[in-house]
XYZ file of N, CA and C in Angstrom:
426
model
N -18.977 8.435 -3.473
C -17.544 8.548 -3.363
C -17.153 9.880 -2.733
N -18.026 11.064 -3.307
C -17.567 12.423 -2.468
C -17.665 12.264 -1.181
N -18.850 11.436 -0.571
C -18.894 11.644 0.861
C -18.209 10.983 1.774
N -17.340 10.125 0.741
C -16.125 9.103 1.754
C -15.438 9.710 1.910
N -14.843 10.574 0.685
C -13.690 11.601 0.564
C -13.850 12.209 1.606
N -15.087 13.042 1.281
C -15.131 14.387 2.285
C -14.957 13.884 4.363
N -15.232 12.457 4.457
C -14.968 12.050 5.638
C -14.022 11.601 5.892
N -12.850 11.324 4.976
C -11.743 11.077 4.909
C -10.465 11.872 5.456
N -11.165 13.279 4.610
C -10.602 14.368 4.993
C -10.735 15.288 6.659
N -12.401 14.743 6.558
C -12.419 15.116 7.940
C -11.359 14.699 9.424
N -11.655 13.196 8.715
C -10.762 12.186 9.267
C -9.680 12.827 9.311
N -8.983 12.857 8.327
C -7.296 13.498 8.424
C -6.904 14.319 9.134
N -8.117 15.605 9.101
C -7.291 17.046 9.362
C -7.947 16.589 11.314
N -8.511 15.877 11.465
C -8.581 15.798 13.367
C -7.860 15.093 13.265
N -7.003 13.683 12.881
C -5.441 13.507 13.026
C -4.696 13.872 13.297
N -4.347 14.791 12.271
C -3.015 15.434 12.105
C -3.310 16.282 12.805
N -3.947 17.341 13.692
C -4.646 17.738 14.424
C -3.388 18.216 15.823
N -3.901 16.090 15.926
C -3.493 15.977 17.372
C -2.640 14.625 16.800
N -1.864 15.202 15.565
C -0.334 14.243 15.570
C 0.843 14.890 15.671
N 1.836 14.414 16.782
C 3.113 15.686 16.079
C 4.049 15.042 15.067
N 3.521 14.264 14.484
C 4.357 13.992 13.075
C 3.514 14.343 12.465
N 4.722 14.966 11.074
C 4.062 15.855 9.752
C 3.334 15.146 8.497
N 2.141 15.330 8.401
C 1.330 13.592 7.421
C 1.822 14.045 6.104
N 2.566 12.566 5.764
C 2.730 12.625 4.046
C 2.224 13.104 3.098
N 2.933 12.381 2.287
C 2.276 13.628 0.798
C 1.828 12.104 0.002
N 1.186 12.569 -0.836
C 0.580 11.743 -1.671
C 1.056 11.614 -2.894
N 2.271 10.275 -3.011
C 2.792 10.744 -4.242
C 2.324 10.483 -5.746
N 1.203 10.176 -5.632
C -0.080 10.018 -7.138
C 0.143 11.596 -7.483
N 0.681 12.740 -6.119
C 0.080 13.879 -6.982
C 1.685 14.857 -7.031
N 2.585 14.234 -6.193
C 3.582 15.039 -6.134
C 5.256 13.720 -5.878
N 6.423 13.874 -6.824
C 6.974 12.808 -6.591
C 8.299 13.135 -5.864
N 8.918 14.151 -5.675
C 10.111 14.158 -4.671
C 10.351 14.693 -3.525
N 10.344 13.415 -2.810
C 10.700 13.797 -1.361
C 11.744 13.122 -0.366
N 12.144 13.297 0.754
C 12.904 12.095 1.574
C 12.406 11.547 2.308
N 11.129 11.344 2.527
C 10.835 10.629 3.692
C 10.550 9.106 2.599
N 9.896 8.194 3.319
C 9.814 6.460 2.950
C 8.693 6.345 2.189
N 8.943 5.944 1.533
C 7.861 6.155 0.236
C 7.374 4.729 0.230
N 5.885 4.271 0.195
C 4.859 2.921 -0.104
C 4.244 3.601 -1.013
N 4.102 2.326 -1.429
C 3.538 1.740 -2.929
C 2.141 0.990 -2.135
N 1.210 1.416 -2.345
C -0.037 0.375 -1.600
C -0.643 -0.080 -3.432
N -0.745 -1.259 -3.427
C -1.176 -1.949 -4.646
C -2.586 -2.541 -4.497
N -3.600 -2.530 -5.023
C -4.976 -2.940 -4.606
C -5.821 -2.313 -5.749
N -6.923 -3.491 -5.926
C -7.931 -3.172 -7.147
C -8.708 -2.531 -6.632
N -9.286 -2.373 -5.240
C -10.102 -1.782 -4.280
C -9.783 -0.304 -4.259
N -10.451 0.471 -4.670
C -10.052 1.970 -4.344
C -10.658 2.630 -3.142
N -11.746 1.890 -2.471
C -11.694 2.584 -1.291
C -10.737 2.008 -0.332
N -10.364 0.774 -0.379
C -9.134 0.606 0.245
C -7.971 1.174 0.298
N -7.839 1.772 -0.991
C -6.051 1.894 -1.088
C -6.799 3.265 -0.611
N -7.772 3.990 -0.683
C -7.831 5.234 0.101
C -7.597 5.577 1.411
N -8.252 4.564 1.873
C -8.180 4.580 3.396
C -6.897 3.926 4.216
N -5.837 3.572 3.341
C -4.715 2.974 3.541
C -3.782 4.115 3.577
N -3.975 4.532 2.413
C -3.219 6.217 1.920
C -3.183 6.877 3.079
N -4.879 7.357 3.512
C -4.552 8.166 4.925
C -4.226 8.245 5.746
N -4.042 6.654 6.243
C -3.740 5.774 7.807
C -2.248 6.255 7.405
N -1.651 5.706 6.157
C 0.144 5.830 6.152
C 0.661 7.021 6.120
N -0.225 8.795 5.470
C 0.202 9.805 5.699
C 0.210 10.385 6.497
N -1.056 9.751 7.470
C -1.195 10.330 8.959
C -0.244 9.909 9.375
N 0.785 8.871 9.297
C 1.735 8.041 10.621
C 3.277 8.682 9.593
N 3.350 10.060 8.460
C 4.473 10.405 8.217
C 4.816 9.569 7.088
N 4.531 8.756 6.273
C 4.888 8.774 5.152
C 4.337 9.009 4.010
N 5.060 8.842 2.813
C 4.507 9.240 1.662
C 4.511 8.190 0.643
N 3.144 8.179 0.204
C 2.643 6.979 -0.648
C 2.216 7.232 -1.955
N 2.051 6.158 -2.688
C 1.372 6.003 -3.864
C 0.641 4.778 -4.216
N 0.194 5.109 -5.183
C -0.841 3.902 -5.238
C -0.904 3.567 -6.547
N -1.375 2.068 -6.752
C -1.544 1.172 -8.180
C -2.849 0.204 -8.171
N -3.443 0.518 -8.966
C -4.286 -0.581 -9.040
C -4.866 -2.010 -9.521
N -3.551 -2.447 -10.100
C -3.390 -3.295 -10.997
C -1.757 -3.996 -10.462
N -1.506 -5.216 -10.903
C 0.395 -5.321 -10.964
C 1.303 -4.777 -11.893
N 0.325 -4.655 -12.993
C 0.935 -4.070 -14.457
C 1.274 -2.292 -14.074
N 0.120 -2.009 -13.397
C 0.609 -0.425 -13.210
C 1.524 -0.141 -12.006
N 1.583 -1.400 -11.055
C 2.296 -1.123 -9.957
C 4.280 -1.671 -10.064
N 4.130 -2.359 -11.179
C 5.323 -2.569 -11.971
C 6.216 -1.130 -12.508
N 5.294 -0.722 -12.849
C 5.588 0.526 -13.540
C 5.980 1.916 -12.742
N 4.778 1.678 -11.946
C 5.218 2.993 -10.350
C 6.386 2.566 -9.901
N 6.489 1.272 -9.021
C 8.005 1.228 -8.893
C 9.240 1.168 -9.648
N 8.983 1.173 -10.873
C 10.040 1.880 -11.662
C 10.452 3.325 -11.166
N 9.772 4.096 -11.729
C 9.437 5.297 -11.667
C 9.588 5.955 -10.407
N 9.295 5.350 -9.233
C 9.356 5.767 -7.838
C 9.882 5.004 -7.235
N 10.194 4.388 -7.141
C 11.254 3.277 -6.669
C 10.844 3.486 -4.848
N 10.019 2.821 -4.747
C 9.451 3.203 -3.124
C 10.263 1.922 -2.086
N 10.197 2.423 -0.813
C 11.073 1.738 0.201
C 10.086 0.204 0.678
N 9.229 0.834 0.088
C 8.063 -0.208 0.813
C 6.795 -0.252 -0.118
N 6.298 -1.967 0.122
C 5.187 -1.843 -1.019
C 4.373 -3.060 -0.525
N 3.160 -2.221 -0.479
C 2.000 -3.250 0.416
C 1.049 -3.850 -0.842
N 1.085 -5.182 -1.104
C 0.193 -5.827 -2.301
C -0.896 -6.283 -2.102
N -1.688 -6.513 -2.692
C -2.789 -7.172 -2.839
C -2.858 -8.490 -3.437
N -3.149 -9.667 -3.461
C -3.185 -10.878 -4.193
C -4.074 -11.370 -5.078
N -5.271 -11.148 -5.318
C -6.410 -11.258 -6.422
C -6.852 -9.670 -6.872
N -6.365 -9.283 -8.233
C -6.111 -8.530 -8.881
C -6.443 -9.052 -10.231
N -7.039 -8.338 -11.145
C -7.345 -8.338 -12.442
C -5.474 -7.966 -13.200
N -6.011 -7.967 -14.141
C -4.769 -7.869 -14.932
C -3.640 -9.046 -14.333
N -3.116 -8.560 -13.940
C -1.979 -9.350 -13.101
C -2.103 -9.816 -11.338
N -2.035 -10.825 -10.869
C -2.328 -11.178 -9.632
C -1.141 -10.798 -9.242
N -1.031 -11.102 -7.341
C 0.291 -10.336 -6.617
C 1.304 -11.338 -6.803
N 1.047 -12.453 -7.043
C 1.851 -13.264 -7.270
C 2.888 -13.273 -8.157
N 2.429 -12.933 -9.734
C 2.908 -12.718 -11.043
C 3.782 -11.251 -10.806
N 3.140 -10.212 -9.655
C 3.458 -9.099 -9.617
C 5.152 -8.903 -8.541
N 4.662 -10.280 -7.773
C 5.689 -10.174 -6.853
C 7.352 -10.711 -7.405
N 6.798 -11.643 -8.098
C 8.007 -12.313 -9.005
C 8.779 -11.091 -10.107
N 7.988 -10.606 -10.526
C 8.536 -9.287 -11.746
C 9.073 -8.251 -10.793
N 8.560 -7.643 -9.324
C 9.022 -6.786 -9.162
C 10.661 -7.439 -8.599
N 10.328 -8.681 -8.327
C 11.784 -9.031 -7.568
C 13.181 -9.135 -8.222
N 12.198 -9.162 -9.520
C 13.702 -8.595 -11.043
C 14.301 -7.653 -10.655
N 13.902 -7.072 -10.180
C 14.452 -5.180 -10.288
C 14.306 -4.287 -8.764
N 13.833 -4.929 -7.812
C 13.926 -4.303 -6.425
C 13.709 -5.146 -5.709
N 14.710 -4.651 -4.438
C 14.603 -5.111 -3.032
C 13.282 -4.565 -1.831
N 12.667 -3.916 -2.482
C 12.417 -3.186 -1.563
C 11.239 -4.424 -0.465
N 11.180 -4.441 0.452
C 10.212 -4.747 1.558
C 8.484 -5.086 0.935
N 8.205 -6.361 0.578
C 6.860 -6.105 0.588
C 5.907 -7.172 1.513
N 4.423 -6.413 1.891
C 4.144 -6.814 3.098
C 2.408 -7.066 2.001
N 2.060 -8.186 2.044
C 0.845 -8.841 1.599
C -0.266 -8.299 2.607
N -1.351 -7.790 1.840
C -2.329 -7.086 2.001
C -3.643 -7.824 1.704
N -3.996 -9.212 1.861
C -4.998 -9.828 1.756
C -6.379 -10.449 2.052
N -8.060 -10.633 1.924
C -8.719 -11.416 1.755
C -8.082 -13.151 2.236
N -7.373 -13.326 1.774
C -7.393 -14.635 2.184
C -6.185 -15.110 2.852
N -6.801 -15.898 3.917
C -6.285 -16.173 5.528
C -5.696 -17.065 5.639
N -5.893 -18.395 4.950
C -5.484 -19.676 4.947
C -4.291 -19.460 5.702
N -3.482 -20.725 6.417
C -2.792 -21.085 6.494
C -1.344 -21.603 5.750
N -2.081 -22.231 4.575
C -1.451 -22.130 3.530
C -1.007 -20.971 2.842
N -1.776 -19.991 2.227
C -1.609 -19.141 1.562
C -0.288 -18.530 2.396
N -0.831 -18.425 3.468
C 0.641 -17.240 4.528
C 1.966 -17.765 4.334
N 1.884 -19.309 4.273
C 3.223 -19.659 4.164
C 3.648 -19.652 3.098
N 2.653 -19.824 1.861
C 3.472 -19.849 0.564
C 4.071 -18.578 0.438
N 3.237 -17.362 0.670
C 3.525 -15.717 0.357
C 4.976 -15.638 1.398
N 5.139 -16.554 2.597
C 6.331 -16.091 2.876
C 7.580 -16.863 2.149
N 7.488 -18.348 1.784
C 8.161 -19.090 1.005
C 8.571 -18.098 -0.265
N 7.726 -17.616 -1.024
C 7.858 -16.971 -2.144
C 8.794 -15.483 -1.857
N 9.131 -15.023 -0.621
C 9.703 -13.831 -0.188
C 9.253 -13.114 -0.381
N 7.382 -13.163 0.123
C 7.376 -11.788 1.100
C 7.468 -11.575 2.865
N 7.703 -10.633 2.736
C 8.413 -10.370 4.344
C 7.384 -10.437 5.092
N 5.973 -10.133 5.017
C 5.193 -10.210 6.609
C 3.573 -10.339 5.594
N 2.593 -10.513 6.362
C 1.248 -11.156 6.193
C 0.717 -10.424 6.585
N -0.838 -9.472 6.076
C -1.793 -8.928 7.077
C -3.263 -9.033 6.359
N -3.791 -9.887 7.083
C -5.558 -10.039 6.403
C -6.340 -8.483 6.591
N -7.094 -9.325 5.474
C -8.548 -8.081 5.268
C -9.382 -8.669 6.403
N -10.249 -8.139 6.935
C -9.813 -6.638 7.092
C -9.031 -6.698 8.186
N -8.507 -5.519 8.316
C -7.505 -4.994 9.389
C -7.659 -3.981 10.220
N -6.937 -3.939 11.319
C -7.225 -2.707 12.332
C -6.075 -1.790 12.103
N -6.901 -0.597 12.239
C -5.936 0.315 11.954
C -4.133 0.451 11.987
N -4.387 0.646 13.786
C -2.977 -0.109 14.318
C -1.963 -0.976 13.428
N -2.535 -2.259 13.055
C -1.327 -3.003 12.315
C -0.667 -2.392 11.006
N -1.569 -1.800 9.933
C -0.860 -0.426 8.940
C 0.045 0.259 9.305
């Protein structure tokens, strides 16, 4: 895990390097700011890592959940503009997660999934979420 980190970071700082936008903050470690705040939701932690960096490199500021139960709770708490889910999840699936958060926010969420079907895309948009993006993904579309 250190040596993903530590290439992660490498990763970042030649980014931001040669980005002239200013890379987000990470709001797992710090919570008020104005720029657009995501919620990346995923049981995968090297994912939501490497998601984290792609979205602070491109200027915003994120947080992360790893569960629906804890990502219920972050967007309480942080009430983010945007929130990228995951759909097979322990505790709570994105499904169960998407319905509870829609009690209590509008905010934009964009399905972050493993599975491609045809079906699946349309139900996740039937159900109101706003846009579809399979695992894996290229950088670019994040």
């Amino acid at each position: 895990m250190e040596s993903m980190e530590a290439g992660m970071q490498a990763y970042a700082a030649s980014t931001y390097a040669n980005n002239p936008v200013s890379p987000g903050v990470d709001l797992d470690e710090v919570y008020a700011t104005e720029r657009v705040r995501v919620l990346v939701v995923d049981d995968d932690s090297d994912l939501v890592m490497l998601v984290k960096h792609i979205l602070r490199g491109a200027g915003f500021d994120v947080l992360s959940a790893n569960n629906g139960v804890e990502a219920l709770r972050r967007s309480k708490e942080v009430q983010p503009d945007l929130v990228l889910l995951d759909l097979m999840m322990p505790e709570m699936d994105g499904w169960e997660t998407l319905r509870n958060l829609r009690q209590f926010s509008n905010a934009p969420v964009i399905v972050l999934s493993a599975l491609s079907s045809k079906d699946e895309i349309v139900r996740c948009l039937y159900e109101g979420v706003d846009d579809y993006m399979t695992k894996p993904f290229y950088k670019g579309e994040v």
